PDB file of C-alpha atoms in Angstrom:
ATOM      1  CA  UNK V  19      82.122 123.255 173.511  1.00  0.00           C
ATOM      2  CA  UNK V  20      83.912 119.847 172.986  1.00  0.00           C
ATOM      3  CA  UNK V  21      84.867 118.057 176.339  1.00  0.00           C
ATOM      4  CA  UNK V  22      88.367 116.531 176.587  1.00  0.00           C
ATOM      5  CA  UNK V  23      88.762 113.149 178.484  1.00  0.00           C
ATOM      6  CA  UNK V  24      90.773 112.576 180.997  1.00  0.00           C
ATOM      7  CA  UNK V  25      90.875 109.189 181.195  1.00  0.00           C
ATOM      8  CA  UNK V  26      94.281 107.187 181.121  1.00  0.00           C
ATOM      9  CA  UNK V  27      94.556 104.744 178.282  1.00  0.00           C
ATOM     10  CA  UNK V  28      95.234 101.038 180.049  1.00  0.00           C
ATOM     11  CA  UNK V  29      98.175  99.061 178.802  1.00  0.00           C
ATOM     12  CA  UNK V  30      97.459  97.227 175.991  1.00  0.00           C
ATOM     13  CA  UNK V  31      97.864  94.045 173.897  1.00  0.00           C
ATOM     14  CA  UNK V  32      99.566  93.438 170.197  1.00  0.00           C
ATOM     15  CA  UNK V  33      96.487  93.599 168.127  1.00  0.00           C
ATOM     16  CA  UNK V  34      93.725  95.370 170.209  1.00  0.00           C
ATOM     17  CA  UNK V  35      92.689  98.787 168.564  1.00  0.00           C
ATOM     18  CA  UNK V  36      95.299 100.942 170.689  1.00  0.00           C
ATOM     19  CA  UNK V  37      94.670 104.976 170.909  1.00  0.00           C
ATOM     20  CA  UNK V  38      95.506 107.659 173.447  1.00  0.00           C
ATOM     21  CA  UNK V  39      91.881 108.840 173.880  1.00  0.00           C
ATOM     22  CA  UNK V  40      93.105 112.261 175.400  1.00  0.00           C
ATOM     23  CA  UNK V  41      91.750 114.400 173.050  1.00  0.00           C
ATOM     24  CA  UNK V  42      87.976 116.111 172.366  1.00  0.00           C
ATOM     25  CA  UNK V  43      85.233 114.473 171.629  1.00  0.00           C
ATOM     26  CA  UNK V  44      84.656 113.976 167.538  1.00  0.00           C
ATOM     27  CA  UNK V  45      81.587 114.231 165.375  1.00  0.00           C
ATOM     28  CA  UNK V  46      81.034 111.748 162.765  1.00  0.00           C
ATOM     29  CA  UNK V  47      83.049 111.865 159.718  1.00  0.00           C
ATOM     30  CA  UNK V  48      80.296 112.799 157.874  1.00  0.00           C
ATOM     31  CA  UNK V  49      78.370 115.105 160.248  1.00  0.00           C
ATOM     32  CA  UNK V  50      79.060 118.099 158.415  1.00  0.00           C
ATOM     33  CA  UNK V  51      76.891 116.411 155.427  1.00  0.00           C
ATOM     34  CA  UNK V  52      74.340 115.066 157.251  1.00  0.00           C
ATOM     35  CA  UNK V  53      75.675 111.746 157.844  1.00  0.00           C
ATOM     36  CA  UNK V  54      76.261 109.407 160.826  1.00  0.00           C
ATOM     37  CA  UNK V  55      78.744 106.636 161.765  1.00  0.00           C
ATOM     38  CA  UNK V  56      76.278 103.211 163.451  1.00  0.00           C
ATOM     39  CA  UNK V  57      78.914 100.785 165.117  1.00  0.00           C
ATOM     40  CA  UNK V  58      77.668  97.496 165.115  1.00  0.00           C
ATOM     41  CA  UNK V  59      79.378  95.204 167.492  1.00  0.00           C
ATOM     42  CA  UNK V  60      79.326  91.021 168.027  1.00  0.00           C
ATOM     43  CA  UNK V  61      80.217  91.338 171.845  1.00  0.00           C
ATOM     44  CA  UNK V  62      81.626  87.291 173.379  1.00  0.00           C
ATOM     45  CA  UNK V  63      85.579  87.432 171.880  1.00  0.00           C
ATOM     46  CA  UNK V  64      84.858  90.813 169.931  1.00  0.00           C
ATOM     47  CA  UNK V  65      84.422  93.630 172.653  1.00  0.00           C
ATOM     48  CA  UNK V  66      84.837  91.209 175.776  1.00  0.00           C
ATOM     49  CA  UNK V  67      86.390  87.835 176.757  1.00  0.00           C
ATOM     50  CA  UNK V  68      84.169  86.245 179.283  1.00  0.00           C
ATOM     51  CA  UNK V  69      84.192  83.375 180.931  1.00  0.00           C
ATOM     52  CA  UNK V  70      80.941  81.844 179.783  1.00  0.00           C
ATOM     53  CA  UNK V  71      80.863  77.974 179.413  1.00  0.00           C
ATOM     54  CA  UNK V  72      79.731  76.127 176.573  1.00  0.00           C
ATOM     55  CA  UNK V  73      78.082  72.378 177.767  1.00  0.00           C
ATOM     56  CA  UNK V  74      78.734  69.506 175.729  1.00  0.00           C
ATOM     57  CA  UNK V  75      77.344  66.075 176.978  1.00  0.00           C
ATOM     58  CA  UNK V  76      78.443  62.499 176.329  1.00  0.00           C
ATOM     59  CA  UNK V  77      76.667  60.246 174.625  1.00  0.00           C
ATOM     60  CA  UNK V  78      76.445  57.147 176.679  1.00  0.00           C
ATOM     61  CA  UNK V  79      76.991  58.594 180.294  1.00  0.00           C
ATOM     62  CA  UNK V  80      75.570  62.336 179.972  1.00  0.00           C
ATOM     63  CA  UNK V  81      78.831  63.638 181.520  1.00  0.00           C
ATOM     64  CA  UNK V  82      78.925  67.302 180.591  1.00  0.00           C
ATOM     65  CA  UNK V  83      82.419  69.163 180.028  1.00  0.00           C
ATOM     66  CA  UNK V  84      82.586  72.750 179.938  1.00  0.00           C
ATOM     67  CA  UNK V  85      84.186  74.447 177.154  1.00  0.00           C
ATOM     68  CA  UNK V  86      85.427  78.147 176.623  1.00  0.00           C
ATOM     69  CA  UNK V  87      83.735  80.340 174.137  1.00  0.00           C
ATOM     70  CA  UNK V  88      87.515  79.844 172.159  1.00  0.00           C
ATOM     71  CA  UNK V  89      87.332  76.463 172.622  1.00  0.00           C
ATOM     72  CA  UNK V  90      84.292  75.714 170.980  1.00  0.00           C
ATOM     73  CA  UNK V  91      84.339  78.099 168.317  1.00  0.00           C
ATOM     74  CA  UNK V  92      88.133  75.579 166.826  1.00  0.00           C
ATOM     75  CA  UNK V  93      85.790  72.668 167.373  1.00  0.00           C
ATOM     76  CA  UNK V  94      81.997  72.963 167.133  1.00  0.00           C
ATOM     77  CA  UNK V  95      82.143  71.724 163.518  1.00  0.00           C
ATOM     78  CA  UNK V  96      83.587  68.367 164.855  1.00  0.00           C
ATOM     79  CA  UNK V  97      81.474  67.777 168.114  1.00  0.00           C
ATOM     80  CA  UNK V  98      80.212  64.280 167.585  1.00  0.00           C
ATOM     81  CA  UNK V  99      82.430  63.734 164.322  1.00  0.00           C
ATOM     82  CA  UNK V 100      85.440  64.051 164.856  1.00  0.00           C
ATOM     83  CA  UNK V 101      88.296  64.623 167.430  1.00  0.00           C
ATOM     84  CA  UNK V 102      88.728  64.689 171.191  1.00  0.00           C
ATOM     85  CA  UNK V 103      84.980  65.633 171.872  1.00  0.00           C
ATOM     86  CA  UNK V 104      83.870  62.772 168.633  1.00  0.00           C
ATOM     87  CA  UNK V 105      81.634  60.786 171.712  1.00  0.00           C
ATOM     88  CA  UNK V 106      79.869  63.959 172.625  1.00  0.00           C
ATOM     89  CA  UNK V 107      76.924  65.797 171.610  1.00  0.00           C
ATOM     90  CA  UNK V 108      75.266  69.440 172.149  1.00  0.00           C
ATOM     91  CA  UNK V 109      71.966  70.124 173.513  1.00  0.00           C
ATOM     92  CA  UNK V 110      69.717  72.928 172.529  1.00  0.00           C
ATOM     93  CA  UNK V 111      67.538  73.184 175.530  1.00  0.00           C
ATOM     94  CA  UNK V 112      67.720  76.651 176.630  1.00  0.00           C
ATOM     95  CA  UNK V 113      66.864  75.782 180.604  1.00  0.00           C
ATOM     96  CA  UNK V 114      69.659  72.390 181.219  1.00  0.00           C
ATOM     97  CA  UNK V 115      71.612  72.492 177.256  1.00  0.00           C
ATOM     98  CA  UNK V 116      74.622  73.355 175.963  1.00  0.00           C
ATOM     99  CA  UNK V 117      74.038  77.195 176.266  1.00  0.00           C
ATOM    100  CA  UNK V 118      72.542  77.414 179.105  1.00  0.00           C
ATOM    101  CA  UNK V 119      74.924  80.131 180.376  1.00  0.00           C
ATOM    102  CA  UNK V 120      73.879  82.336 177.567  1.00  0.00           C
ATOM    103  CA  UNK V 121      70.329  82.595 178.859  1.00  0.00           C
ATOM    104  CA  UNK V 122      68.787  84.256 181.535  1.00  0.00           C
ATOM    105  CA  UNK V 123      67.372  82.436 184.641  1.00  0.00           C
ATOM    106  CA  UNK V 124      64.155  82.382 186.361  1.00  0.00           C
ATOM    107  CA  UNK V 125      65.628  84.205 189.826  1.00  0.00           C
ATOM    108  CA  UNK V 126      62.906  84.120 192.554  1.00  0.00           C
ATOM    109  CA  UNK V 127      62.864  87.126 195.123  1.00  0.00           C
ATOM    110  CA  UNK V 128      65.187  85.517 197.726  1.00  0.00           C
ATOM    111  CA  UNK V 129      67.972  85.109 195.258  1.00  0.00           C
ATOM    112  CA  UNK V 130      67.337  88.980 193.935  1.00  0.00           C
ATOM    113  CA  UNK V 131      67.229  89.864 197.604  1.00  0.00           C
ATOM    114  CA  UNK V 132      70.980  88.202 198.144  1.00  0.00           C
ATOM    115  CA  UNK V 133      72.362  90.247 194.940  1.00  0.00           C
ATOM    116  CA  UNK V 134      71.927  87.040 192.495  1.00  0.00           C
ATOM    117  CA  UNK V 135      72.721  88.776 189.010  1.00  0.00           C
ATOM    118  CA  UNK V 136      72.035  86.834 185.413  1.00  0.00           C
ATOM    119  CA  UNK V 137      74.822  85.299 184.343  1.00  0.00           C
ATOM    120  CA  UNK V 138      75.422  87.682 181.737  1.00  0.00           C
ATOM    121  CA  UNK V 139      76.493  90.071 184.543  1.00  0.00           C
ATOM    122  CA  UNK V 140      78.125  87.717 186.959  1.00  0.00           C
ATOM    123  CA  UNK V 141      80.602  87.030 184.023  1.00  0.00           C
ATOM    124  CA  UNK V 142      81.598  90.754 183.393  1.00  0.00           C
ATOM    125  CA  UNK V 143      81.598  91.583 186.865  1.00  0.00           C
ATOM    126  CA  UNK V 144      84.188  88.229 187.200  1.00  0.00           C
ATOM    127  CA  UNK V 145      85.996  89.614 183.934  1.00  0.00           C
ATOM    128  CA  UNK V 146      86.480  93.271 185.890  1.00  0.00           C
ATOM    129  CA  UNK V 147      88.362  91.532 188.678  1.00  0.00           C
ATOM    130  CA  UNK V 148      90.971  90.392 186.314  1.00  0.00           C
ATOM    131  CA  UNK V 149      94.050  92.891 185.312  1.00  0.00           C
ATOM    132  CA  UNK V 150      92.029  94.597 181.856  1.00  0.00           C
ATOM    133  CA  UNK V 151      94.244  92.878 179.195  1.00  0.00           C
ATOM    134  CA  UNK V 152      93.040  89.928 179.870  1.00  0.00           C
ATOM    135  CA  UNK V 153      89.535  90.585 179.527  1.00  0.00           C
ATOM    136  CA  UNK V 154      89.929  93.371 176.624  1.00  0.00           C
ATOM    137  CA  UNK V 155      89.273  91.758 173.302  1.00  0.00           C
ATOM    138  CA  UNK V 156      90.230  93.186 169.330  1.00  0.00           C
ATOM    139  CA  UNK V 157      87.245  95.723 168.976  1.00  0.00           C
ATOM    140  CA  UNK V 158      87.112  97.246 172.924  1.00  0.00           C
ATOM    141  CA  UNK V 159      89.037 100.386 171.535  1.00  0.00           C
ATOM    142  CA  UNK V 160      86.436 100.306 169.031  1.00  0.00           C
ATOM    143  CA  UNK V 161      83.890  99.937 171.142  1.00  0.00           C
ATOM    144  CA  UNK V 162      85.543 102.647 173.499  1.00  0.00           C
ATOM    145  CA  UNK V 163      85.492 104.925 170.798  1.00  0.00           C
ATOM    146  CA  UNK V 164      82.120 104.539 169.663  1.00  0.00           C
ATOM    147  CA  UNK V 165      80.484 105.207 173.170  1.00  0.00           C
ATOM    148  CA  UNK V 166      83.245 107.771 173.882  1.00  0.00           C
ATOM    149  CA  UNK V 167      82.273 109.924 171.211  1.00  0.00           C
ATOM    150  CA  UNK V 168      78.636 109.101 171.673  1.00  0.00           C
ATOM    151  CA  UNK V 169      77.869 107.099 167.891  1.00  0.00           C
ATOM    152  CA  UNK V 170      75.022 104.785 167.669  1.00  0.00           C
ATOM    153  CA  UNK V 171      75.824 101.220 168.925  1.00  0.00           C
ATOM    154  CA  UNK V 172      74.221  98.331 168.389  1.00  0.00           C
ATOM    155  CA  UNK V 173      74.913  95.078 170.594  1.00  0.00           C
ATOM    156  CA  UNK V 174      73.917  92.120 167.862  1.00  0.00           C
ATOM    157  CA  UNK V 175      75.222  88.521 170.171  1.00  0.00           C
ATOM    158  CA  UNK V 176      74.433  85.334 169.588  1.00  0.00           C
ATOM    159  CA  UNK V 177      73.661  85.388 173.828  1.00  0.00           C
ATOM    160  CA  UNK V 178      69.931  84.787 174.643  1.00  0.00           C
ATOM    161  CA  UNK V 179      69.440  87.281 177.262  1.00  0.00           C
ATOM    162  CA  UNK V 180      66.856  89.916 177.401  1.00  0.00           C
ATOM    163  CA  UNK V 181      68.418  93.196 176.224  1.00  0.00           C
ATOM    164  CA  UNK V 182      67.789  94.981 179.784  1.00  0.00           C
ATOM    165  CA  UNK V 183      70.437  92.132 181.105  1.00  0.00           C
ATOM    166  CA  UNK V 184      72.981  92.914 178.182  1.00  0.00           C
ATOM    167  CA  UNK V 185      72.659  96.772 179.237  1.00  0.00           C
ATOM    168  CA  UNK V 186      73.063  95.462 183.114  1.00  0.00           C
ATOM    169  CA  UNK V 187      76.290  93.569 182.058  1.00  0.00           C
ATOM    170  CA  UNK V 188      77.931  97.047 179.894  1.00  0.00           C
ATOM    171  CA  UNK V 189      76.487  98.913 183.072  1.00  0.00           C
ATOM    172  CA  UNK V 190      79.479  97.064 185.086  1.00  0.00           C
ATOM    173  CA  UNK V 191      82.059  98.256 182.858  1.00  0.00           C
ATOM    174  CA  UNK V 192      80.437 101.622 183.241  1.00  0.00           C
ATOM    175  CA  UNK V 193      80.524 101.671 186.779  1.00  0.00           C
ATOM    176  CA  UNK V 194      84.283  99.928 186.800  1.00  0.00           C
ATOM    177  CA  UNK V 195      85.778 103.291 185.235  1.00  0.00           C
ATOM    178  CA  UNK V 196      86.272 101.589 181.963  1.00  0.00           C
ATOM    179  CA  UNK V 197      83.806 103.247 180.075  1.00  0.00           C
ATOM    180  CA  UNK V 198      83.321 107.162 180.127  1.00  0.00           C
ATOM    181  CA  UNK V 199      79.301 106.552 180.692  1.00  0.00           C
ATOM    182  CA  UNK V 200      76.809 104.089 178.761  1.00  0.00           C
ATOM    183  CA  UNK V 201      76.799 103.913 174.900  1.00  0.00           C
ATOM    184  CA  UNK V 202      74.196 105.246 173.200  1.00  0.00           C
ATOM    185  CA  UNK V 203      72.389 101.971 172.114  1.00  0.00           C
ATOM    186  CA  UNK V 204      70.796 102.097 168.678  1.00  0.00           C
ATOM    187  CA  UNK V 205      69.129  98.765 169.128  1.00  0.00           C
ATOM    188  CA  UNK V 206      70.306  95.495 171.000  1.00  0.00           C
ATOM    189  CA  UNK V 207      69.391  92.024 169.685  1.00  0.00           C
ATOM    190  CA  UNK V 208      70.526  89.252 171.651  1.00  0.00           C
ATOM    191  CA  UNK V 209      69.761  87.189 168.954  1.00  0.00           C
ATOM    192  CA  UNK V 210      69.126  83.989 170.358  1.00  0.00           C
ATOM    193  CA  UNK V 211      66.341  85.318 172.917  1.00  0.00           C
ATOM    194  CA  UNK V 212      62.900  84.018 172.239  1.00  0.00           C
ATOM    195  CA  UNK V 213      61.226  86.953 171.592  1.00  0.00           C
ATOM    196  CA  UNK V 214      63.986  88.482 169.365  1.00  0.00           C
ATOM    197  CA  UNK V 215      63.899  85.800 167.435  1.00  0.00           C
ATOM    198  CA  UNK V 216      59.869  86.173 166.871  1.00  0.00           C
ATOM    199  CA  UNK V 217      60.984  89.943 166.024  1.00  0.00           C
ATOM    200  CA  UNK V 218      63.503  89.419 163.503  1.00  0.00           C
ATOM    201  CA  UNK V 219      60.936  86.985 161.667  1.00  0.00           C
ATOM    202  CA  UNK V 220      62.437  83.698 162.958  1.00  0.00           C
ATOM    203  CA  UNK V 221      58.628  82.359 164.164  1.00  0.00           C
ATOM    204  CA  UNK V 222      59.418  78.855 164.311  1.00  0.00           C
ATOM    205  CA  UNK V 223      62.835  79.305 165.362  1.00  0.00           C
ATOM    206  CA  UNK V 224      64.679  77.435 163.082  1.00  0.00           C
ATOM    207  CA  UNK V 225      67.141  80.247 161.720  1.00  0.00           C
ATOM    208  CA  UNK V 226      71.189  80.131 162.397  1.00  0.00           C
ATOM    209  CA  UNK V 227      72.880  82.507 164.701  1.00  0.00           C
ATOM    210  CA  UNK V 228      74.049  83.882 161.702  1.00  0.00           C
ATOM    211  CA  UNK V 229      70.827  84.278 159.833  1.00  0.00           C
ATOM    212  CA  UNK V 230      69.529  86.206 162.396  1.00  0.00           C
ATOM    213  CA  UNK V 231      72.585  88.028 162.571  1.00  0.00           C
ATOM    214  CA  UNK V 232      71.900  89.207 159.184  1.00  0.00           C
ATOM    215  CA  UNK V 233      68.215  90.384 160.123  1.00  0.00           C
ATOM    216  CA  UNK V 234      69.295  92.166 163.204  1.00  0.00           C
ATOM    217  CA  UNK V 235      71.659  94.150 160.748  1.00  0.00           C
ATOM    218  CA  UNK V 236      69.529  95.401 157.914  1.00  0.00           C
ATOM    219  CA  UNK V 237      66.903  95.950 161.075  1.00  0.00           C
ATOM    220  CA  UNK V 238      69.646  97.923 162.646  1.00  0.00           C
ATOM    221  CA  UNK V 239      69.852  99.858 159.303  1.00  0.00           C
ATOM    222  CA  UNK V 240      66.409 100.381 158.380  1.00  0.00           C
ATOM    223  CA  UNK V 241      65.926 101.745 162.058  1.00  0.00           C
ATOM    224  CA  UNK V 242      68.786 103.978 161.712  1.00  0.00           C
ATOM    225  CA  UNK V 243      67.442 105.567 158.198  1.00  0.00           C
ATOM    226  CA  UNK V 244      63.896 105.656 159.797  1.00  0.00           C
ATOM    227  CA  UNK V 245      65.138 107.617 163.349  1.00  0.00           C
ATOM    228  CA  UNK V 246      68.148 109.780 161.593  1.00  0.00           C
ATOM    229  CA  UNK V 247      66.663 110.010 157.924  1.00  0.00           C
ATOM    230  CA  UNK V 248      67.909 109.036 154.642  1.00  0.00           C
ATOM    231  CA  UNK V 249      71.216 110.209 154.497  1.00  0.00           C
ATOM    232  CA  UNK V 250      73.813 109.231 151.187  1.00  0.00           C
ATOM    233  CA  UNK V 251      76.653 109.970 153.957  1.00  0.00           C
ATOM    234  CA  UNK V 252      75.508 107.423 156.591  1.00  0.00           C
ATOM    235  CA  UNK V 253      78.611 104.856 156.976  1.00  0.00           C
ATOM    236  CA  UNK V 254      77.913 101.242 159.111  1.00  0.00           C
ATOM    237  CA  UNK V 255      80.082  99.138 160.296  1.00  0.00           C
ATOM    238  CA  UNK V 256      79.826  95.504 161.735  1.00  0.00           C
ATOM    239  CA  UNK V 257      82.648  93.758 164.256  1.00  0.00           C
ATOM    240  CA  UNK V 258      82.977  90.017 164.728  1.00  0.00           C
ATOM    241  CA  UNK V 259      85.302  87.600 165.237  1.00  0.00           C
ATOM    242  CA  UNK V 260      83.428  84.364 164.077  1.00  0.00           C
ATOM    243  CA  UNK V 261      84.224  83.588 160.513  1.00  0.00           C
ATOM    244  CA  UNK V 262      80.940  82.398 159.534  1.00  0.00           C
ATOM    245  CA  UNK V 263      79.336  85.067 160.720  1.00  0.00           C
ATOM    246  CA  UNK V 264      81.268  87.364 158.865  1.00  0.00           C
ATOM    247  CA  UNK V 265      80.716  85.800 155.449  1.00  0.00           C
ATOM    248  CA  UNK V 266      77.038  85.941 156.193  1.00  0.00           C
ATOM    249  CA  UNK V 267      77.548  89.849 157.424  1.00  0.00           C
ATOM    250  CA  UNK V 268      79.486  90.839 154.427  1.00  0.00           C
ATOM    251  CA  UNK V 269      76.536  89.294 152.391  1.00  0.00           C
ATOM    252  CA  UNK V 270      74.160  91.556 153.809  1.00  0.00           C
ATOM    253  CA  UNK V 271      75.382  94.510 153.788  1.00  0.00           C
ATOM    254  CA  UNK V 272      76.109  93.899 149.914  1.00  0.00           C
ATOM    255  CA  UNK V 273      72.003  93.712 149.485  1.00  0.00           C
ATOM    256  CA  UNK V 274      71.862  96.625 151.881  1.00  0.00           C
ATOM    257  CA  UNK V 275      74.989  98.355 149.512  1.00  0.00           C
ATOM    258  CA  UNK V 276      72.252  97.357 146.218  1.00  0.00           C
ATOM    259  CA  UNK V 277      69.618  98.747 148.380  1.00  0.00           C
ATOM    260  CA  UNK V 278      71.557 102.125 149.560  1.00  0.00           C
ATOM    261  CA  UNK V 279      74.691 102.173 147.009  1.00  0.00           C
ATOM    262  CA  UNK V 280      75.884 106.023 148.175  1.00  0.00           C
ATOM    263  CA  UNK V 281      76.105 104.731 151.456  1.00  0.00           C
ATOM    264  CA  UNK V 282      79.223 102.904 152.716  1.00  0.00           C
ATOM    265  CA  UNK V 283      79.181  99.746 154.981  1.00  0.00           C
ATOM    266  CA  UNK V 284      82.193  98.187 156.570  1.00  0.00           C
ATOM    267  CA  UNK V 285      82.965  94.426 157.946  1.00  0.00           C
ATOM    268  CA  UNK V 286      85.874  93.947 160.907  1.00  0.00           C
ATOM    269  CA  UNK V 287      86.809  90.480 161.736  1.00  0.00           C
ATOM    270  CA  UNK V 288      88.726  90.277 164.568  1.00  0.00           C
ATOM    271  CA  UNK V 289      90.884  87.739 165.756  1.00  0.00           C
ATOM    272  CA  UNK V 290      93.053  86.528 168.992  1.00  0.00           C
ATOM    273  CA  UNK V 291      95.647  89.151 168.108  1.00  0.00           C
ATOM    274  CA  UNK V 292      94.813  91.032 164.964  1.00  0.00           C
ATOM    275  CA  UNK V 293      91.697  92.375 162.970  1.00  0.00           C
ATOM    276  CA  UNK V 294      91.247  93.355 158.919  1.00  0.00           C
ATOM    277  CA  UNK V 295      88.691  96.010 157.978  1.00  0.00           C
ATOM    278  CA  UNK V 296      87.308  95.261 154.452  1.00  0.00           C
ATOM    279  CA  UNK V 297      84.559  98.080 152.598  1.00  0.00           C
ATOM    280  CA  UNK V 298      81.890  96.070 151.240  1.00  0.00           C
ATOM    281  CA  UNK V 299      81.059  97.440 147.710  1.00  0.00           C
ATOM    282  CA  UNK V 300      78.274  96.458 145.351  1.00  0.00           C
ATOM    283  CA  UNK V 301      80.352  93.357 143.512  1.00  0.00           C
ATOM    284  CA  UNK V 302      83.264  92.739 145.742  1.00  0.00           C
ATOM    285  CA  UNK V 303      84.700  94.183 149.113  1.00  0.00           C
ATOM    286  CA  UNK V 304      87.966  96.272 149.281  1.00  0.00           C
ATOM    287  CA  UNK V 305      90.216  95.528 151.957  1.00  0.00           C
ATOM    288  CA  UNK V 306      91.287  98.743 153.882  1.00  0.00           C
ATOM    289  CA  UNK V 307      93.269  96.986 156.496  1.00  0.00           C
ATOM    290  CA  UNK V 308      94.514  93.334 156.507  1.00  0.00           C
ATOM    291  CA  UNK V 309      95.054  91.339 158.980  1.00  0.00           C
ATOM    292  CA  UNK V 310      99.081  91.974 159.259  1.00  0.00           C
ATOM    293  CA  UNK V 311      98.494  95.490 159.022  1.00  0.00           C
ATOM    294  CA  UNK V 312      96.533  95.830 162.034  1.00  0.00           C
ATOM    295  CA  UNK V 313      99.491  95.388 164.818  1.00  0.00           C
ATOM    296  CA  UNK V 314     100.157  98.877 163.986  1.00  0.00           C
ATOM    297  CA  UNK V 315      97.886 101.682 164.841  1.00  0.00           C
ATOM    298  CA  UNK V 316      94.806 102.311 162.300  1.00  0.00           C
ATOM    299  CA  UNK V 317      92.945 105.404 163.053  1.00  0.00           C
ATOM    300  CA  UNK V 318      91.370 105.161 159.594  1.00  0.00           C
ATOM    301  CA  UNK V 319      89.766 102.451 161.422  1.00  0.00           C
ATOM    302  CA  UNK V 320      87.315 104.506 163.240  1.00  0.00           C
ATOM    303  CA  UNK V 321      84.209 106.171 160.964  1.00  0.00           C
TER     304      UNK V 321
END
């Protein structure tokens, strides 16, 4: 027997992925063939806005400014080029750099004791306090939908967190009402974590946040075929808002497409206040919904 929910839809902004949710649980588009729907999802900007600083240091004092995951994503390429921040420069060091916040912290047992939370979860728990349009980003519908109607999700970040504190932070949303109960996590890969990195090949850890993005996804795949079987009717689909990241997404899942041609794979790039939805296809991707299109209501968007 299908379950309706009863949740309220929350007011929403131009551009996020808005649907009355008041209506039973659906099976995959392709169920009835033996296929599944995997939602892949970036999660900073994409599903969430946090409040997560980037540090950037100058060059002859060490001053640090603090810069919003926005901020830095109009002007990392000119960091010590270019520009207001042209006399500053990042720092990679995962314990005192620039992304520092995106990486878990040694807490000893006092702090635990006193409710100290990774940083991860401080942030979402500080998003939840805010009135929810200003922490819902493009893809939460999305994302709503997908754990709503129980697909397989997979959290693929550029954060550096162990997994268990990326399932902590969703765990708040959870608990907040915002979320009908936890997804149902295919795989997580914080991609920037140590030992992620070691897992998706990256041994000497010189591979972009993008590269690895790319290995998380045909991972994500290969898992899905290997725990669901080789279905012609599986469809994928990949959310993220960082341009870069997309190009390098789209790329992959055109070798995946080579790889598994009856299957379909989709790439969402989502912006402040719109998203497109393009089908990648073995020579060229087919845009199903641009980027002006999207202010209006898409369910095509979904599986």
């Amino acid at each position: 027997m299908k379950r309706k929910n009863t949740r309220q839809p929350s007011p929403q902004l131009p551009g996020q992925l808005s649907f009355n949710f008041d209506v039973p649980r659906e099976q995959d588009r392709n169920f009835h063939l033996g296929g599944r729907s995997f939602y892949f999802f970036d999660f900073d900007d994409n599903v969430a806005f946090l409040s997560t600083p980037i540090i950037i240091f100058h060059k002859k004092t060490g001053a640090e400014i603090s810069l919003s995951s926005g901020e830095f994503a109009h002007e990392n390429k000119h960091i010590g080029i270019s520009g207001p921040y042209a006399d500053y420069y990042m720092d990679f060091n995962d314990a005192h750099g620039s992304f520092r916040h995106f990486r878990d912290k040694d807490l000893n047992p006092i702090e635990v004791r006193a409710g100290k939370k990774q940083g991860f979860v401080e942030d979402v728990l500080k998003a939840l306090k805010e009135v929810d349009t200003h922490w819902k980003a493009p893809s939460w519908e999305y994302f709503y939908h997908a754990t709503y109607n129980e697909r397989p999700v997979s959290l693929i970040t550029a954060r550096g967190h162990h997994p268990t504190t990326i399932i902590e932070g969703v765990d708040q949303i959870v608990k907040a009402g915002y979320l009908p109960h936890s997804p149902n996590y295919h795989s997580i890969y914080p991609v920037s974590n140590p030992e992620v990195r070691k897992d998706l090949g990256d041994i000497h850890f010189k591979q972009s946040v993008a590269e690895l993005k790319k290995h998380a996804i045909r991972a994500s795949v290969e898992k899905a075929i290997n725990q669901y079987g080789y279905s012609p009717f599986h469809r994928f689909g990949m959310s993220d808002d960082d341009h870069k990241n997309v190009e390098l997404i789209t790329e992959e899942m055109r070798d995946l497409k080579k790889k598994y041609p009856e299957m379909s794979f989709f790439v969402i790039e989502t912006f402040k206040d719109s998203f497109s939805k393009r089908e990648v296809l073995l020579h060229e991707t087919r845009e199903i919904i641009s980027a002006k299109e999207s202010v209006k209501p898409q369910l095509s968007l979904f599986d």
